[in-house]
GROMACS .gro file of C-alpha atoms in nm:
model
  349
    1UNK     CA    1   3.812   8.775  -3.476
    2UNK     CA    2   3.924   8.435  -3.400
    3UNK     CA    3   3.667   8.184  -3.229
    4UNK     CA    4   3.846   7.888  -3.066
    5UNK     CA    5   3.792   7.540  -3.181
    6UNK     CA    6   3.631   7.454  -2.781
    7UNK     CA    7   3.392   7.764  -2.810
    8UNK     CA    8   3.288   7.654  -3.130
    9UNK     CA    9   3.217   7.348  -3.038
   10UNK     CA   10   3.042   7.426  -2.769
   11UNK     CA   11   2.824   7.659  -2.954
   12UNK     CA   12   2.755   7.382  -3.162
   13UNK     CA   13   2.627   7.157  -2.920
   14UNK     CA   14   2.437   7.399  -2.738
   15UNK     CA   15   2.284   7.456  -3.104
   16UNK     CA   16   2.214   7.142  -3.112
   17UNK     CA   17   2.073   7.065  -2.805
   18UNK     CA   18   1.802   7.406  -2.892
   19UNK     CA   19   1.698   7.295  -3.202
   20UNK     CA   20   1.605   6.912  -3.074
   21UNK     CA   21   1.318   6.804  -3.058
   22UNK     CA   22   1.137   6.649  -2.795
   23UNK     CA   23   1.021   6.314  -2.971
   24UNK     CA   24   0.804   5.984  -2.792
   25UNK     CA   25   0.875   5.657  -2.996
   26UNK     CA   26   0.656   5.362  -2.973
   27UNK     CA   27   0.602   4.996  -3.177
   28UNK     CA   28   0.397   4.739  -3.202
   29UNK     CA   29   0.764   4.506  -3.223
   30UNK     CA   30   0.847   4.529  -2.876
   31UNK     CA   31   1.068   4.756  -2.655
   32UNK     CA   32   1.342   4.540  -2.776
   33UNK     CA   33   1.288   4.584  -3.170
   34UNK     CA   34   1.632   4.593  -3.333
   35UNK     CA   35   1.472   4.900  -3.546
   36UNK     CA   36   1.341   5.056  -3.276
   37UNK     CA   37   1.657   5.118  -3.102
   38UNK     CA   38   1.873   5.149  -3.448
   39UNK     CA   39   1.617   5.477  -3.480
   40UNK     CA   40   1.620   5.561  -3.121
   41UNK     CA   41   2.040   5.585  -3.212
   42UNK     CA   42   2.061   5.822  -3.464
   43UNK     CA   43   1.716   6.078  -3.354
   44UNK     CA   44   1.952   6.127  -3.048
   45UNK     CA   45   2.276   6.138  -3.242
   46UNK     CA   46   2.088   6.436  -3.450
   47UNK     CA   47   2.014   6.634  -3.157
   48UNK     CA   48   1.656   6.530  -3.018
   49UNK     CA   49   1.589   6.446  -2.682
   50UNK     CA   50   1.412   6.086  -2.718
   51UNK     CA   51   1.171   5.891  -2.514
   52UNK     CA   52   1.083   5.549  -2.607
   53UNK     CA   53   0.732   5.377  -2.423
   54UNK     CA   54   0.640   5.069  -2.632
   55UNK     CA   55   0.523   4.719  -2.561
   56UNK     CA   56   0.693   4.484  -2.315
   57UNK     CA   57   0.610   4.215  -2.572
   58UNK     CA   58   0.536   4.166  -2.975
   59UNK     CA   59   0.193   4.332  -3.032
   60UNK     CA   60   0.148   4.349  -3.358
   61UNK     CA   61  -0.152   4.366  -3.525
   62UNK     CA   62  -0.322   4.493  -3.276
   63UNK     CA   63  -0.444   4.798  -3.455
   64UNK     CA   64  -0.591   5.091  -3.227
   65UNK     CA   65  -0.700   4.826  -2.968
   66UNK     CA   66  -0.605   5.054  -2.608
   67UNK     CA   67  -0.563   4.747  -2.342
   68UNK     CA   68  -0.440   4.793  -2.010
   69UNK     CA   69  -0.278   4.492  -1.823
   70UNK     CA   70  -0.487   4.373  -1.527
   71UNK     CA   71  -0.159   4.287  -1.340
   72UNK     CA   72   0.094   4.522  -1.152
   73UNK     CA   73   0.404   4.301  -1.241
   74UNK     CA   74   0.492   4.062  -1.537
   75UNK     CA   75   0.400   3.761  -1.561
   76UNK     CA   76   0.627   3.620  -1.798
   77UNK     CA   77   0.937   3.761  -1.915
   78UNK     CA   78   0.980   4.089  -2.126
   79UNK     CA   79   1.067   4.057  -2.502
   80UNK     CA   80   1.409   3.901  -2.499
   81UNK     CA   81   1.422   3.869  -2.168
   82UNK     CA   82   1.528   4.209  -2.136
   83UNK     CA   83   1.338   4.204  -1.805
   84UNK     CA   84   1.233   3.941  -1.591
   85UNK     CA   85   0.930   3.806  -1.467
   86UNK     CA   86   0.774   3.965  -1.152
   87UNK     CA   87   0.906   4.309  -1.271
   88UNK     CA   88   0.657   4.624  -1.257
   89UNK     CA   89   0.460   4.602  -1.548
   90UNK     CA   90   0.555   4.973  -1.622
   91UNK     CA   91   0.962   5.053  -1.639
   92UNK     CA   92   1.225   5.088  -1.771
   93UNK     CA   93   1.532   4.923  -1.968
   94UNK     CA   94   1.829   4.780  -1.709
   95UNK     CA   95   2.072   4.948  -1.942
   96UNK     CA   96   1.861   5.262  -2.046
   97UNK     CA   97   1.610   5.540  -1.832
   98UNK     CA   98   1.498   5.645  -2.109
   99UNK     CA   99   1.413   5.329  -2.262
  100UNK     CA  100   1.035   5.214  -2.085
  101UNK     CA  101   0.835   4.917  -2.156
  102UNK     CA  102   0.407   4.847  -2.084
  103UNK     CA  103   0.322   4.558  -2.072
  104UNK     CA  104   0.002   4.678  -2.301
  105UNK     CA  105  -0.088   4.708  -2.673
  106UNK     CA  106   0.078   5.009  -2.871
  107UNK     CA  107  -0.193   5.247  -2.855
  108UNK     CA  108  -0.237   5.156  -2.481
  109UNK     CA  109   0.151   5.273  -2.492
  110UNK     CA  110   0.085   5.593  -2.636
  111UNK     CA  111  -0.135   5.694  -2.361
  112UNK     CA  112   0.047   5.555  -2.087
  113UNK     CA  113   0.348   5.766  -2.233
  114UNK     CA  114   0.133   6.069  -2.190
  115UNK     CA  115  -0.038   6.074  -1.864
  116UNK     CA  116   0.188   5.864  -1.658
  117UNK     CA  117   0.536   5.858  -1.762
  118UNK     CA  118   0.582   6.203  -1.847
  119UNK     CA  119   0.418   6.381  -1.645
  120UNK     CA  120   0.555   6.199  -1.302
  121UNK     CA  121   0.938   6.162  -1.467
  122UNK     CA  122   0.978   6.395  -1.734
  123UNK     CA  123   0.834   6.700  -1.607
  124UNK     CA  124   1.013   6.978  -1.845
  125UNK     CA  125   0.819   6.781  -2.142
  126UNK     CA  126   0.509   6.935  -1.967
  127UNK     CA  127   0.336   6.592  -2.103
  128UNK     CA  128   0.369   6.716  -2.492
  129UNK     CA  129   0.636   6.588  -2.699
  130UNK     CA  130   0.669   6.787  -3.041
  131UNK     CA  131   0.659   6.500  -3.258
  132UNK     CA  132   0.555   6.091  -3.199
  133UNK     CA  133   0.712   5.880  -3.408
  134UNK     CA  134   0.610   5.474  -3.424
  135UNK     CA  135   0.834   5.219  -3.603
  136UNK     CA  136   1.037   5.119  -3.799
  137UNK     CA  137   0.771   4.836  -3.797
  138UNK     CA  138   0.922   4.475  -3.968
  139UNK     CA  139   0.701   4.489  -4.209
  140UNK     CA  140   0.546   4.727  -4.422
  141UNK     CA  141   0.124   4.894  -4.386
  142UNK     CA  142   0.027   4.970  -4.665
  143UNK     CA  143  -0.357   5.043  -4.778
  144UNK     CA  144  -0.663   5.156  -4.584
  145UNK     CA  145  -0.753   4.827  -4.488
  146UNK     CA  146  -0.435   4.747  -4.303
  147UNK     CA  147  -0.400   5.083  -4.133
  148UNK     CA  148  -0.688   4.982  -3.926
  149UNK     CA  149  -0.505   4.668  -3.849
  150UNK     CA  150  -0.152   4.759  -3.787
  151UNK     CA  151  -0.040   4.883  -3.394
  152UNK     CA  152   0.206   5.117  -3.584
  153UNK     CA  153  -0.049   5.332  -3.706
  154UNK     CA  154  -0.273   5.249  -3.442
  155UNK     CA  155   0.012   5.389  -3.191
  156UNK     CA  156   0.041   5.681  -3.401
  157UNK     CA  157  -0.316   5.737  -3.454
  158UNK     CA  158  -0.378   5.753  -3.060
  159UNK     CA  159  -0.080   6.030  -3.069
  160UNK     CA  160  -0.254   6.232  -3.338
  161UNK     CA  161  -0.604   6.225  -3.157
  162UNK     CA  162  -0.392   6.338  -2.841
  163UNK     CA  163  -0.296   6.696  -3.109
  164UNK     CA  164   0.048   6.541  -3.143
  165UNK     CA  165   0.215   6.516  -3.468
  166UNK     CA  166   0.247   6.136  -3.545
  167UNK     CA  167   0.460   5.962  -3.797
  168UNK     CA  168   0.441   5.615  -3.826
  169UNK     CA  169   0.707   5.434  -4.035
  170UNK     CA  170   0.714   5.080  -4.151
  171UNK     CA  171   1.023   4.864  -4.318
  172UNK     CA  172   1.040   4.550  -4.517
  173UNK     CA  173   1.345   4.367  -4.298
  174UNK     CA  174   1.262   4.051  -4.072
  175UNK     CA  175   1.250   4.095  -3.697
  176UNK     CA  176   1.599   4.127  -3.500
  177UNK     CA  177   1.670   4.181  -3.167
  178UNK     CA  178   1.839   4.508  -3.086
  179UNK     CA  179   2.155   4.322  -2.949
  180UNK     CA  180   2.162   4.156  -3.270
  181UNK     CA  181   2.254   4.503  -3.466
  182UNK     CA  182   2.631   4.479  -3.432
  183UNK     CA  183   2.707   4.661  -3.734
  184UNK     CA  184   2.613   4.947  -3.965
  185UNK     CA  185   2.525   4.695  -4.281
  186UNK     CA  186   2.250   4.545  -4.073
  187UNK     CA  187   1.901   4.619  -4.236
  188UNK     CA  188   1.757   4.757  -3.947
  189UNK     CA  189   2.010   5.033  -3.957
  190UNK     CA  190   1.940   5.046  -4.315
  191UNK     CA  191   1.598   5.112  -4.228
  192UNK     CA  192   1.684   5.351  -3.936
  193UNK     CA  193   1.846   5.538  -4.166
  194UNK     CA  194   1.621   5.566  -4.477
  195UNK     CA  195   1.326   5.655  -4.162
  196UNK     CA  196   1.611   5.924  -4.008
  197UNK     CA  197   1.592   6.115  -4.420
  198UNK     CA  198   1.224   6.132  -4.405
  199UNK     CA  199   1.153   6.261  -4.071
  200UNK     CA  200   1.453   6.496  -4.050
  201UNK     CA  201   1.307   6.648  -4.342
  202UNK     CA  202   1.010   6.704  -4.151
  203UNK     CA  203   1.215   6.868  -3.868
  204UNK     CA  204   1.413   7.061  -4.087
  205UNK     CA  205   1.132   7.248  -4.314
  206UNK     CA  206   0.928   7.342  -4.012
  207UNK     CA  207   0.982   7.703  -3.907
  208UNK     CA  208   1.088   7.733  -3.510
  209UNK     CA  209   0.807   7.709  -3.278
  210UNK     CA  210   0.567   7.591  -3.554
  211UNK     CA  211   0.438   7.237  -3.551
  212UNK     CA  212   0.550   6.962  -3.715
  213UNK     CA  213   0.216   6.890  -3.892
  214UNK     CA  214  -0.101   7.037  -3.882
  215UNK     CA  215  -0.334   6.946  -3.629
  216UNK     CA  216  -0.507   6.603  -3.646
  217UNK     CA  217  -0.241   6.507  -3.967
  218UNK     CA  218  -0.070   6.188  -3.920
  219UNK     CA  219   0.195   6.071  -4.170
  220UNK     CA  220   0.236   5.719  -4.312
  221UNK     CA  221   0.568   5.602  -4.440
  222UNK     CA  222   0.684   5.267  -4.583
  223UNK     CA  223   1.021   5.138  -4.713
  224UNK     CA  224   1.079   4.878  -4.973
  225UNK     CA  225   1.337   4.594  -4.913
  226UNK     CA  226   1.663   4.725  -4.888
  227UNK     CA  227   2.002   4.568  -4.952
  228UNK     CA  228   2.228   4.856  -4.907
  229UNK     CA  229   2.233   5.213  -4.710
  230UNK     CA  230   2.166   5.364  -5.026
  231UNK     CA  231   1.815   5.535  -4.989
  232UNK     CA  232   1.576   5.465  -5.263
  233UNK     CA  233   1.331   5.745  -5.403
  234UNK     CA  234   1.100   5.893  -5.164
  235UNK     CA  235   0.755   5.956  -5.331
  236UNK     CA  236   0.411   6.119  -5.247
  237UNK     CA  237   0.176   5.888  -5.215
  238UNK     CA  238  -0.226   5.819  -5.142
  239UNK     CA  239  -0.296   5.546  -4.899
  240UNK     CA  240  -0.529   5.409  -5.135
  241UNK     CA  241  -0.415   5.242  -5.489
  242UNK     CA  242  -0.349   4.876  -5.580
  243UNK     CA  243  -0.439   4.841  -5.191
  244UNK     CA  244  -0.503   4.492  -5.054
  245UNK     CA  245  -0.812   4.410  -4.816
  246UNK     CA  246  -0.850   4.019  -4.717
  247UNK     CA  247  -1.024   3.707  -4.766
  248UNK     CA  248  -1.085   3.408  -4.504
  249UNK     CA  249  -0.936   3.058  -4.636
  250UNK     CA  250  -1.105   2.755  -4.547
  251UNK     CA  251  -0.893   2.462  -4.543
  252UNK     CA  252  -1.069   2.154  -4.560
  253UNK     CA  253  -0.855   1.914  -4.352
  254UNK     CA  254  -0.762   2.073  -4.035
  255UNK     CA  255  -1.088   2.294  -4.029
  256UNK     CA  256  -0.948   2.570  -3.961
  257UNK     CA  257  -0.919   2.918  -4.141
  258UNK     CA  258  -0.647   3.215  -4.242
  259UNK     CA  259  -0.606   3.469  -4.415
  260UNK     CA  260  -0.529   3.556  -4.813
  261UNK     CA  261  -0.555   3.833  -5.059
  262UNK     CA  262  -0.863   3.899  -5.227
  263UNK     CA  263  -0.808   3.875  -5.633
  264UNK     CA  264  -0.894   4.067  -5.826
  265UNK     CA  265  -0.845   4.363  -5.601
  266UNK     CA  266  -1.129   4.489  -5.422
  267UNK     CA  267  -1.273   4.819  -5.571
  268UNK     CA  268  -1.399   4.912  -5.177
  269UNK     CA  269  -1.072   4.963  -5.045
  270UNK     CA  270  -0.955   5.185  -5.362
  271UNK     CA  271  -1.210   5.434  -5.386
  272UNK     CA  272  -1.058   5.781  -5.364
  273UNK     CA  273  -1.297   6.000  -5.200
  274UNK     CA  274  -1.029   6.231  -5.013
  275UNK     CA  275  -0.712   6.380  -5.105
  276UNK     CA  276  -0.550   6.424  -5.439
  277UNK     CA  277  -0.651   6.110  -5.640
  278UNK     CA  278  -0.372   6.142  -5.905
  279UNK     CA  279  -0.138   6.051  -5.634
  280UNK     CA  280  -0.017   5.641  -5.709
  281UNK     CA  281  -0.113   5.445  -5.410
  282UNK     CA  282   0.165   5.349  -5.149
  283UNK     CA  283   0.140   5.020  -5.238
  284UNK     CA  284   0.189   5.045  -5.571
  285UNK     CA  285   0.502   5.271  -5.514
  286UNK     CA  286   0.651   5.049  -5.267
  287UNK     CA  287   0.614   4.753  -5.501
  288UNK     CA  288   0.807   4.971  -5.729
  289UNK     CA  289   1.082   4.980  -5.469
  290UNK     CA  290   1.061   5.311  -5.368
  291UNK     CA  291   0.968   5.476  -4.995
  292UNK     CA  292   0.596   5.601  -4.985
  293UNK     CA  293   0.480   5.894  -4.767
  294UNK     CA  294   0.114   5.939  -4.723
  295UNK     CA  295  -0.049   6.169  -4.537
  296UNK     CA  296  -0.371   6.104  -4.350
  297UNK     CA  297  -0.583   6.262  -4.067
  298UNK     CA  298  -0.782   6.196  -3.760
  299UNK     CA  299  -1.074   6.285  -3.904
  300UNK     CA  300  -1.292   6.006  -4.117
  301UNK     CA  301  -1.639   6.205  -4.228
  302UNK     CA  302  -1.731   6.164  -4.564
  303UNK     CA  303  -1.642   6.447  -4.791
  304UNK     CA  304  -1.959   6.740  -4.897
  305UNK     CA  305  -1.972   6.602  -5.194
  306UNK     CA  306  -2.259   6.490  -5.430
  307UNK     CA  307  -2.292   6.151  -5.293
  308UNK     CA  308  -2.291   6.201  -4.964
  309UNK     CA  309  -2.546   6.426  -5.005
  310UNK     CA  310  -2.734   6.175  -5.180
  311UNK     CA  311  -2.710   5.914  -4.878
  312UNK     CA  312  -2.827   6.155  -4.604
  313UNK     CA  313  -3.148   6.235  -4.881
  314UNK     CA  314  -3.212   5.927  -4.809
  315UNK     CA  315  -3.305   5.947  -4.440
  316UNK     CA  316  -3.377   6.310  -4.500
  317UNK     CA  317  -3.745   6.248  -4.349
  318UNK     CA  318  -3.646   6.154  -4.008
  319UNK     CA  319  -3.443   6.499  -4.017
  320UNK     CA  320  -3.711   6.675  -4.099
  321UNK     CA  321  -3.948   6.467  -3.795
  322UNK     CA  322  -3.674   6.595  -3.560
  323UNK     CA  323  -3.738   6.955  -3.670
  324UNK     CA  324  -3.431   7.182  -3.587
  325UNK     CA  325  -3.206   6.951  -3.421
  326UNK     CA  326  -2.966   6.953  -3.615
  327UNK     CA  327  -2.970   7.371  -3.628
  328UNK     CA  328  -3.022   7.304  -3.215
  329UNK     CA  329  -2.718   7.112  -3.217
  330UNK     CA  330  -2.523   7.309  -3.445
  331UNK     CA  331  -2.566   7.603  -3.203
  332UNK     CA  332  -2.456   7.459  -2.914
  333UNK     CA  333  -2.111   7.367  -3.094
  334UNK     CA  334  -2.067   7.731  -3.191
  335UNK     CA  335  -2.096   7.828  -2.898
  336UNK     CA  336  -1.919   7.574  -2.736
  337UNK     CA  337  -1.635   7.712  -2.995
  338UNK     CA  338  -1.564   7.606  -3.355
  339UNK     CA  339  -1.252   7.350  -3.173
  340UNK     CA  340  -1.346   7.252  -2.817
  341UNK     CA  341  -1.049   7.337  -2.547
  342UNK     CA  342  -0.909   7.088  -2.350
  343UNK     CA  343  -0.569   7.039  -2.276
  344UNK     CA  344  -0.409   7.021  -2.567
  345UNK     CA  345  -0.335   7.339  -2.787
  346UNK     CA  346  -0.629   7.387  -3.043
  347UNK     CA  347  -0.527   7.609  -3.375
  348UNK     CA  348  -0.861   7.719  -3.574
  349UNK     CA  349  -0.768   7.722  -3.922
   0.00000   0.00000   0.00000
């Protein structure tokens, strides 16, 4: 039997349109980031239905720092002047609905996204996207030490503790404004596109109605300078490796200090406690000019293993003082249940 080329067609986009995904983008660049909206572009070109609520101005480094603006209405300009002064400090693009700005750090973003946004203007989301994505950020994260520091990650890390698969993904091209990106050899589209590989992968190996990622997983991803659309290697990586933690620079004239690298690297910040430790660090792979994914999760307690056993020994006397509280405690959890309920769909594993 013959189909039609217009049936077809439509069948397509109706396929396409049921296999999207519903995905909230945030930055710590701005609503205006050139890579932000290069991104935004081609997650909608592939299907997905996409929401972006990020900051009304640069933010970055502002790690997981949630601040709320004390004013209803800008003070100053939006990034690029996108949006004037005097605006609502919560809104949206001129040019695009579903482009918002707050005028707040990333994380703060996040969580405005969630309980304000959605649930008073996208109602069929029913406040849960399937998948939070932060970034492209100009400039890569890489290490332990700067994922505490970067509003990428601490964007996507407010996602993640919210049971929403995060990805945050960080490039090595200078800032641009999106108006800027007139052409497809721009490196924010280069970095749009190398981010598109890795998280359509993602999409694409997850069975239907399955999540993304497994609760409280996050993933970290970080592209080497590009000067072409061609896509370098994508490698597994361990967040720690080669990893860089800082030093503070006095300089002697103007008094003042900055920051530097510490040399030789700092053995605190390389440790590898958790994962698999025969992974190469994602700096070390990105210096190699290849993309690093890393995976890493919402959860920082020490692993059960001989040493930190060792360091609770050590205060194992005022355990024992407190007789069962600990067994007192434990009890109450269970039957509190193994994950507490809330909102947000718990999976026991």
């Amino acid at each position: 039997m013959r189909i039609s080329f217009t049936v077809a067609l439509a069948a397509l986009a109706l396929s396409s349109t049921t296999n999207g995904l519903k995905i909230l983008m945030n930055n710590d660049d701005g609503f205006g980031s050139g890579n932000l909206r290069e991104l935004y572009k081609l997650l909608k070109g592939a299907g997905h239905d996409v929401l972006i609520v990020a900051p009304a101005v640069q933010q970055s480094g502002q790690g997981g720092r949630s601040e709320f603006t004390a004013y209803a209405n800008l003070t100053s300009p939006a990034q690029y002047n996108i949006v004037q002064a005097g605006a609502p400090a919560v809104g949206t693009d001129p040019n695009d609905s579903n482009i918002w700005y707050y005028n707040g750090t990333p994380a703060a973003c996040t969580f405005v996204a969630l309980d304000y946004v959605l649930p008073r203007y996208y109602a069929s989301w029913n406040r849960a996207p399937d998948l939070f994505i932060a970034g492209p950020n100009y400039g890569v994260n890489l290490g332990p030490f700067v994922y505490t520091l970067s509003g990428t990650l601490g964007a996507t890390y407010a996602a993640v503790s919210r049971s929403i698969p995060g990805i945050a993904l960080s490039a090595s091209n200078d800032a641009i404004p999106y108006f800027n990106v007139t052409n497809t050899t721009n490196p924010a589209t280069w970095a749009a596109k190398a981010s598109l590989k890795v998280v359509q992968s993602f999409i694409d190996n997850t069975p239907a109605n399955s999540q993304i990622l497994p609760l409280g997983y996050g993933v970290n991803v970080n592209i080497p300078p590009l000067d072409s659309d061609a896509i370098p290697p994508i490698t597994k990586a361990r967040l720690t490796g080669e990893a860089e933690t800082d030093i503070a620079v006095f300089n002697e004239t103007t008094k003042l200090f900055k920051y530097g690298d510490l040399r030789p690297l700092a053995a605190g910040v390389n440790v590898c406690y958790n994962g698999d430790c025969e992974l190469p660090g994602e700096t070390f792979v990105v210096n190699g000019g290849n993309v690093s994914v890393s995976l890493f999760t919402i959860d920082y307690t020490a692993p059960k293993i001989g040493y930190t056993e060792a360091v609770f020994a050590k205060i194992g006397g005022l355990f024992e003082e407190s007789g069962n509280a600990t067994k007192t405690v434990k009890r109450g959890m269970e039957g509190r249940g193994k994950i507490l309920k809330g909102r947000d769909v718990s999976r026991e594993e």
